[in-house]
Amino acid sequence: MKKNRGVTSFSISFLDCISCGFGAIILLFVLTSGKKVEDSNQQLSDKEVDLGALRRNIQDEEQDLLRLSVDIEEIRKRVKILETDEIEIETKIEDKTLELRLLLEQLAEMEELRDNLLARLEKLPTVEEAVPIPVPNPVRRQYLTEFKLDGERVIFLIESSGGMLDANVELAIERSTGTKEEKRSAPKWKRTMRAVEWLFTSLKPPSRYQIYFFGKETESIYPTRAFDWMDMSDRKQTAETLKRLREKTPQGPANLEKAFYVIGNLDPLPDNIILLVDGLPTQGESVKAGHVVDTQTRIRMFNAAKRAMPRGVPLNIILLPWSGDPEAASMYWLMATETDGSFICPARDWPTI
């Protein structure tokens, strides 16, 4: 018996088509989404690299900012120091201005004194009248009670060492570094010059005179006439002498021994020596010393100077002492006594003009 061949039917329904299309879409979406994820990951990696670089830049900027802060603080400190220096400079300027004002006032006083002295010199009597030159202030005659100013040939021997700048040793050393004008304006030297002017104008004609300054060297106030005797009645020369006194600058050591040797060469010798000193010598001819001169060495220098003194000439001494030289007064007093002279150590305000 014949078997009936079965019939196989194949058909695609609409639903199947829809399913296939949807599957294709899903597959396409999956493929597309994977690509986007890869791109996003790459972009994220790039952003992280950029972010790292940015962070490093921020760190560098922070370091720069820190350094700038340190620099700014240092600049502020320097500005503060400069402001302090500026205040100090302004203070010094004010002090110097005040000192200058005082110096100008002193200069005006000195000029007035000079004019007064010159005016008195113009009124001096002639030689024939034989009237003495007036003393600037008669009240000061009390110091001359025992002091001998007379003589036919009078020597004024004036110490002009650096010690004459101040009565205090330390201040004298400090003033020794100043200019010539500052040295001549030193209070002690101005006092010495006032004393010399007073003594000088107290001389009576027909006395003749010579003035020597002694420091390291001994110099006449008239270098080209060092061995001549000046006439006190010569008013023009007297005015010139006063002018030259104000031009002398004190400096260096004091060599009294050499000064006496110079005076000993005068012919004729003086019959009166008026010596203005502030202490024992600090330099000698026969006694040598090192850089620092101690008291014993200065005493030996003084004794050597005594041996060099012209014999038979009275020594009238004015001591304007400075600190640290207690032996000077007794030794100069003995020197004056041994030569039949006189000795005074006046008050600090002497002479007053």
XYZ file of N, CA and C in Angstrom, residues 131-286:
468
model
N 102.476 154.466 76.746
C 101.320 154.009 77.522
C 101.081 152.536 77.208
N 100.886 151.688 78.212
C 100.730 150.250 77.953
C 99.439 149.929 77.220
N 99.466 148.806 76.524
C 98.259 148.305 75.864
C 97.268 147.878 76.931
N 96.002 148.268 76.824
C 95.040 147.928 77.877
C 94.730 146.436 77.900
N 94.518 145.912 79.118
C 94.086 144.522 79.265
C 92.597 144.461 78.948
N 92.113 143.468 78.140
C 90.706 143.422 77.752
C 89.730 143.451 78.913
N 90.028 142.774 80.014
C 89.101 142.728 81.140
C 89.883 142.901 82.441
N 89.842 144.059 83.072
C 90.641 144.322 84.277
C 90.327 143.382 85.427
N 89.110 142.809 85.467
C 88.749 141.907 86.560
C 89.705 140.729 86.637
N 90.268 140.352 85.489
C 91.135 139.179 85.454
C 92.539 139.465 85.970
N 92.822 140.681 86.412
C 94.153 141.009 86.924
C 94.500 140.188 88.166
N 93.481 139.638 88.853
C 93.749 138.887 90.068
C 94.681 137.716 89.801
N 94.659 137.172 88.591
C 95.534 136.060 88.275
C 96.986 136.505 88.120
N 97.210 137.802 87.938
C 98.562 138.301 87.705
C 99.238 138.801 88.978
N 98.604 138.574 90.118
C 99.175 139.074 91.365
C 100.602 138.578 91.560
N 100.828 137.282 91.303
C 102.158 136.703 91.468
C 102.771 136.284 90.134
N 102.080 136.572 89.036
C 102.571 136.124 87.729
C 103.388 137.235 87.078
N 104.557 136.883 86.587
C 105.505 137.879 86.072
C 105.391 137.991 84.553
N 104.961 139.178 84.103
C 104.799 139.424 82.671
C 105.834 140.399 82.122
N 106.608 141.019 82.986
C 107.521 142.062 82.523
C 108.784 141.446 81.925
N 109.547 142.270 81.254
C 110.810 141.845 80.667
C 111.101 142.618 79.403
N 112.380 142.736 79.087
C 112.753 143.402 77.842
C 112.541 142.491 76.634
N 112.795 141.197 76.835
C 112.639 140.218 75.746
C 111.833 139.041 76.302
N 110.568 138.986 75.917
C 109.637 137.995 76.473
C 109.324 136.933 75.419
N 109.468 135.680 75.828
C 109.111 134.553 74.957
C 107.763 133.995 75.407
N 106.840 133.841 74.452
C 105.611 133.082 74.691
C 105.829 131.697 74.078
N 105.926 130.685 74.925
C 106.146 129.312 74.465
C 104.856 128.533 74.696
N 104.161 128.203 73.594
C 102.797 127.665 73.675
C 102.776 126.230 73.155
N 102.296 125.326 73.980
C 102.140 123.939 73.521
C 101.008 123.867 72.502
N 101.276 123.230 71.360
C 100.252 123.107 70.299
C 100.068 121.649 69.907
N 100.151 120.754 70.893
C 99.976 119.326 70.622
C 98.496 118.977 70.542
N 98.203 117.727 70.164
C 96.817 117.270 70.109
C 96.144 117.259 71.463
N 96.944 117.203 72.551
C 96.357 117.233 73.883
C 95.673 118.546 74.206
N 95.996 119.615 73.459
C 95.377 120.916 73.705
C 93.976 121.014 73.110
N 93.473 119.898 72.540
C 92.140 119.910 71.942
C 91.042 119.728 72.983
N 91.368 119.045 74.098
C 90.346 118.812 75.116
C 91.014 118.437 76.429
N 90.340 118.742 77.548
C 90.876 118.385 78.859
C 90.716 116.903 79.153
N 89.851 116.231 78.396
C 89.639 114.795 78.553
C 90.449 114.048 77.504
N 91.180 113.013 77.945
C 92.071 112.295 77.030
C 91.297 111.691 75.867
N 90.197 110.998 76.181
C 89.437 110.330 75.124
C 88.870 111.336 74.127
N 88.348 112.452 74.632
C 87.786 113.461 73.729
C 88.874 114.139 72.906
N 90.052 114.309 73.497
C 91.161 114.906 72.744
C 91.557 114.005 71.580
N 91.596 112.683 71.829
C 91.915 111.731 70.753
C 90.837 111.778 69.680
N 89.584 111.857 70.104
C 88.475 111.910 69.141
C 88.539 113.187 68.298
N 88.838 114.316 68.934
C 88.909 115.580 68.197
C 90.110 115.634 67.257
N 91.133 114.813 67.522
C 92.344 114.855 66.694
C 92.092 114.376 65.269
N 90.948 113.709 65.031
C 90.626 113.235 63.680
C 89.829 114.267 62.879
N 89.527 115.395 63.487
C 88.722 116.408 62.798
C 89.528 117.230 61.808
N 88.837 118.135 61.137
C 89.486 119.038 60.188
C 90.249 120.121 60.952
N 91.041 120.909 60.219
C 91.783 121.995 60.860
C 90.829 122.995 61.515
N 89.734 123.293 60.815
C 88.770 124.241 61.374
C 88.163 123.695 62.667
N 87.846 122.383 62.670
C 87.269 121.779 63.867
C 88.273 121.777 65.024
N 89.541 121.532 64.710
C 90.566 121.543 65.763
C 90.731 122.946 66.339
N 90.753 123.950 65.457
C 90.908 125.325 65.949
C 89.695 125.783 66.758
N 88.551 125.115 66.544
C 87.332 125.479 67.271
C 87.165 124.677 68.558
N 88.092 123.777 68.860
C 88.004 122.983 70.092
C 88.001 123.918 71.304
N 87.119 123.695 72.274
C 86.989 124.625 73.414
C 88.300 124.865 74.155
N 89.076 123.824 74.398
C 90.314 124.009 75.158
C 91.321 124.851 74.375
N 91.409 124.616 73.063
C 92.349 125.400 72.258
C 91.905 126.856 72.175
N 90.597 127.092 72.047
C 90.094 128.463 72.026
C 90.404 129.161 73.356
N 90.273 128.408 74.448
C 90.611 128.971 75.759
C 92.097 129.326 75.818
N 92.945 128.444 75.277
C 94.385 128.711 75.262
C 94.691 129.972 74.469
N 94.056 130.116 73.314
C 94.304 131.293 72.484
C 93.816 132.574 73.164
N 92.686 132.482 73.882
C 92.220 133.672 74.615
C 93.227 134.064 75.698
N 93.786 133.042 76.362
C 94.789 133.319 77.396
C 96.026 133.981 76.790
N 96.472 133.467 75.640
C 97.652 134.044 74.987
C 97.367 135.480 74.560
N 96.180 135.722 73.980
C 95.831 137.081 73.558
C 95.830 138.036 74.750
N 95.279 137.563 75.852
C 95.240 138.409 77.042
C 96.652 138.714 77.541
N 97.469 137.660 77.689
C 98.842 137.859 78.155
C 99.615 138.760 77.198
N 99.415 138.518 75.911
C 100.146 139.278 74.894
C 99.798 140.760 74.957
N 98.488 141.047 75.032
C 98.067 142.454 75.057
C 98.335 143.114 76.405
N 98.765 142.316 77.395
C 99.119 142.880 78.700
C 100.567 143.350 78.755
N 101.350 143.017 77.735
C 102.748 143.473 77.706
C 102.813 144.996 77.553
N 103.820 145.584 78.134
C 103.985 147.035 78.062
C 105.212 147.374 77.216
N 105.075 148.320 76.288
C 106.280 148.808 75.607
C 107.230 149.398 76.650
N 108.512 149.329 76.483
C 109.216 148.907 75.261
C 109.552 147.417 75.197
N 108.756 146.572 75.852
C 109.036 145.137 75.795
C 109.018 144.656 74.352
N 109.899 143.723 74.072
C 109.890 143.033 72.785
C 109.534 141.571 73.030
N 109.082 140.914 71.982
C 108.556 139.565 72.191
C 108.885 138.655 71.016
N 108.734 137.364 71.275
C 108.774 136.326 70.244
C 107.806 135.224 70.701
N 107.093 134.644 69.757
C 106.105 133.600 70.077
C 106.494 132.310 69.362
N 106.587 131.242 70.138
C 106.880 129.918 69.581
C 105.757 128.949 69.951
N 105.401 128.107 68.980
C 104.518 126.967 69.231
C 105.375 125.711 69.237
N 105.143 124.849 70.204
C 105.891 123.594 70.185
C 104.937 122.397 70.236
N 105.168 121.482 69.291
C 104.475 120.199 69.240
C 105.539 119.162 68.958
N 105.412 118.498 67.816
C 106.507 117.626 67.382
C 107.719 118.473 67.011
N 107.461 119.641 66.395
C 108.505 120.605 66.050
C 108.248 121.904 66.811
N 109.238 122.772 66.830
C 109.095 124.092 67.447
C 109.167 125.148 66.350
N 108.102 125.957 66.240
C 108.006 126.920 65.142
C 107.657 128.305 65.677
N 108.296 129.311 65.096
C 107.965 130.686 65.443
C 106.677 131.092 64.737
N 105.959 132.017 65.344
C 104.764 132.542 64.691
C 105.133 133.311 63.429
N 106.408 133.743 63.352
C 106.971 134.354 62.143
C 108.143 133.479 61.682
N 107.883 132.445 60.872
C 108.931 131.483 60.504
C 110.171 132.123 59.890
N 109.998 133.198 59.119
C 111.163 133.829 58.478
C 111.909 134.775 59.422
N 111.356 134.982 60.608
C 112.006 135.864 61.596
C 112.072 135.158 62.948
N 112.412 133.885 62.911
C 112.357 133.056 64.115
C 113.317 133.507 65.198
N 114.391 134.224 64.833
C 115.390 134.640 65.823
C 115.404 136.158 66.030
N 114.332 136.818 65.583
C 114.210 138.267 65.762
C 113.291 138.566 66.943
N 113.457 139.739 67.503
C 112.576 140.205 68.569
C 111.633 141.265 68.007
N 110.320 141.077 68.246
C 109.306 141.985 67.719
C 109.031 143.111 68.724
N 108.773 144.288 68.171
C 108.536 145.466 69.007
C 107.056 145.529 69.389
N 106.769 145.590 70.681
C 105.381 145.616 71.144
C 104.666 146.900 70.751
N 105.404 147.951 70.473
C 104.773 149.226 70.115
C 104.398 149.304 68.638
N 104.748 148.293 67.861
C 104.400 148.257 66.440
C 102.961 147.747 66.314
N 102.012 148.668 66.173
C 100.600 148.292 66.177
C 100.223 147.404 64.997
N 100.779 147.674 63.837
C 100.467 146.869 62.663
C 100.920 145.422 62.857
N 102.129 145.266 63.386
C 102.631 143.905 63.603
C 101.887 143.217 64.746
N 101.481 143.973 65.737
C 100.702 143.400 66.836
C 99.387 142.828 66.317
N 98.727 143.558 65.416
C 97.488 143.063 64.813
C 97.752 141.805 63.990
N 98.854 141.786 63.253
C 99.208 140.605 62.465
C 99.495 139.411 63.374
N 100.117 139.661 64.519
C 100.397 138.581 65.469
C 99.104 137.962 65.985
N 98.143 138.786 66.347
C 96.854 138.279 66.819
C 96.162 137.458 65.737
N 96.272 137.918 64.497
C 95.674 137.187 63.379
C 96.327 135.810 63.219
N 97.642 135.770 63.317
C 98.348 134.495 63.141
C 98.072 133.526 64.290
N 97.835 134.049 65.469
C 97.500 133.181 66.594
C 96.255 132.355 66.293
N 95.272 132.978 65.644
C 94.017 132.286 65.361
C 94.140 131.273 64.229
N 95.235 131.321 63.495
C 95.409 130.417 62.354
C 96.181 129.151 62.718
N 96.663 129.054 63.940
C 97.447 127.888 64.354
C 96.526 126.712 64.653
N 96.934 125.499 64.220
C 96.157 124.281 64.441
C 96.926 123.336 65.365
N 96.341 122.932 66.496
C 97.033 122.001 67.402
C 96.994 120.574 66.866
N 98.123 119.856 66.980
C 98.169 118.468 66.519
C 99.487 117.829 66.948
N 99.494 116.498 66.973
C 100.712 115.746 67.222
C 101.147 115.712 68.681
N 102.377 115.201 68.943
C 102.912 115.109 70.303
C 103.483 116.443 70.776
N 104.028 116.450 71.995
C 104.620 117.662 72.578
C 106.072 117.379 72.950
N 107.007 118.100 72.296
C 108.442 117.917 72.539
C 108.992 119.193 73.184
N 108.949 119.240 74.514
C 109.402 120.427 75.241
C 110.923 120.549 75.207
N 111.614 119.423 75.166
C 113.077 119.458 75.137
C 113.582 120.191 73.890
N 113.002 119.861 72.736
C 113.412 120.531 71.500
C 113.097 122.024 71.568
N 111.964 122.379 72.173
C 111.590 123.795 72.282
C 112.639 124.577 73.070
N 113.118 124.006 74.167
C 114.143 124.695 74.965
C 115.469 124.807 74.209
N 115.793 123.793 73.398
C 117.011 123.889 72.590
C 116.910 125.052 71.603
N 115.738 125.212 70.980
C 115.548 126.304 70.016
C 115.694 127.653 70.712
N 115.052 127.808 71.856
C 115.127 129.083 72.581
C 116.557 129.365 73.038
N 117.280 128.312 73.385
C 118.657 128.491 73.824
C 119.570 129.035 72.746
N 119.150 128.962 71.475
C 119.957 129.476 70.362
C 119.690 130.950 70.067
N 118.742 131.550 70.783
C 118.463 132.972 70.563
C 119.620 133.825 71.086
N 119.876 134.911 70.376
C 120.948 135.820 70.784
C 120.470 137.264 70.558
N 120.190 137.999 71.580
C 120.363 137.626 72.987
C 119.250 136.702 73.487
N 119.500 136.076 74.633
C 118.503 135.197 75.236
C 117.336 136.013 75.790
N 116.181 135.397 75.964
C 115.066 136.103 76.604
C 115.358 136.319 78.087
N 114.690 137.292 78.675
C 114.791 137.466 80.125
C 113.491 137.076 80.823
N 112.549 136.513 80.045
C 111.305 135.988 80.618
C 110.702 134.995 79.623
N 110.387 133.799 80.103
C 109.707 132.797 79.272
C 108.349 132.523 79.897
N 107.295 132.760 79.120
C 105.931 132.446 79.564
C 105.521 131.153 78.860
N 105.366 130.098 79.639
C 105.105 128.760 79.101
C 103.661 128.371 79.373
N 102.921 128.022 78.304
C 101.555 127.506 78.432
C 101.558 126.041 78.016
N 101.229 125.166 78.963
C 101.247 123.720 78.705
C 100.001 123.080 79.308
N 99.788 121.790 78.950
C 98.663 121.067 79.553
C 99.119 119.803 80.288
N 100.426 119.501 80.251
C 100.894 118.314 80.946
C 102.335 118.011 80.609
N 102.782 116.843 81.018
C 104.152 116.424 80.756
C 104.355 116.162 79.271
N 105.597 116.252 78.782
C 105.856 116.019 77.348
C 105.480 114.597 76.928
N 105.203 114.432 75.657
C 104.923 113.104 75.096
C 105.962 112.693 74.063
N 106.966 113.534 73.871
C 108.056 113.203 72.948
C 109.313 113.929 73.425
N 110.477 113.321 73.168
C 111.725 113.934 73.590
C 112.815 113.746 72.558
N 113.918 114.476 72.762
C 115.077 114.339 71.883
C 116.022 113.251 72.391
N 116.321 113.278 73.669
C 117.270 112.319 74.243
C 116.591 111.102 74.846
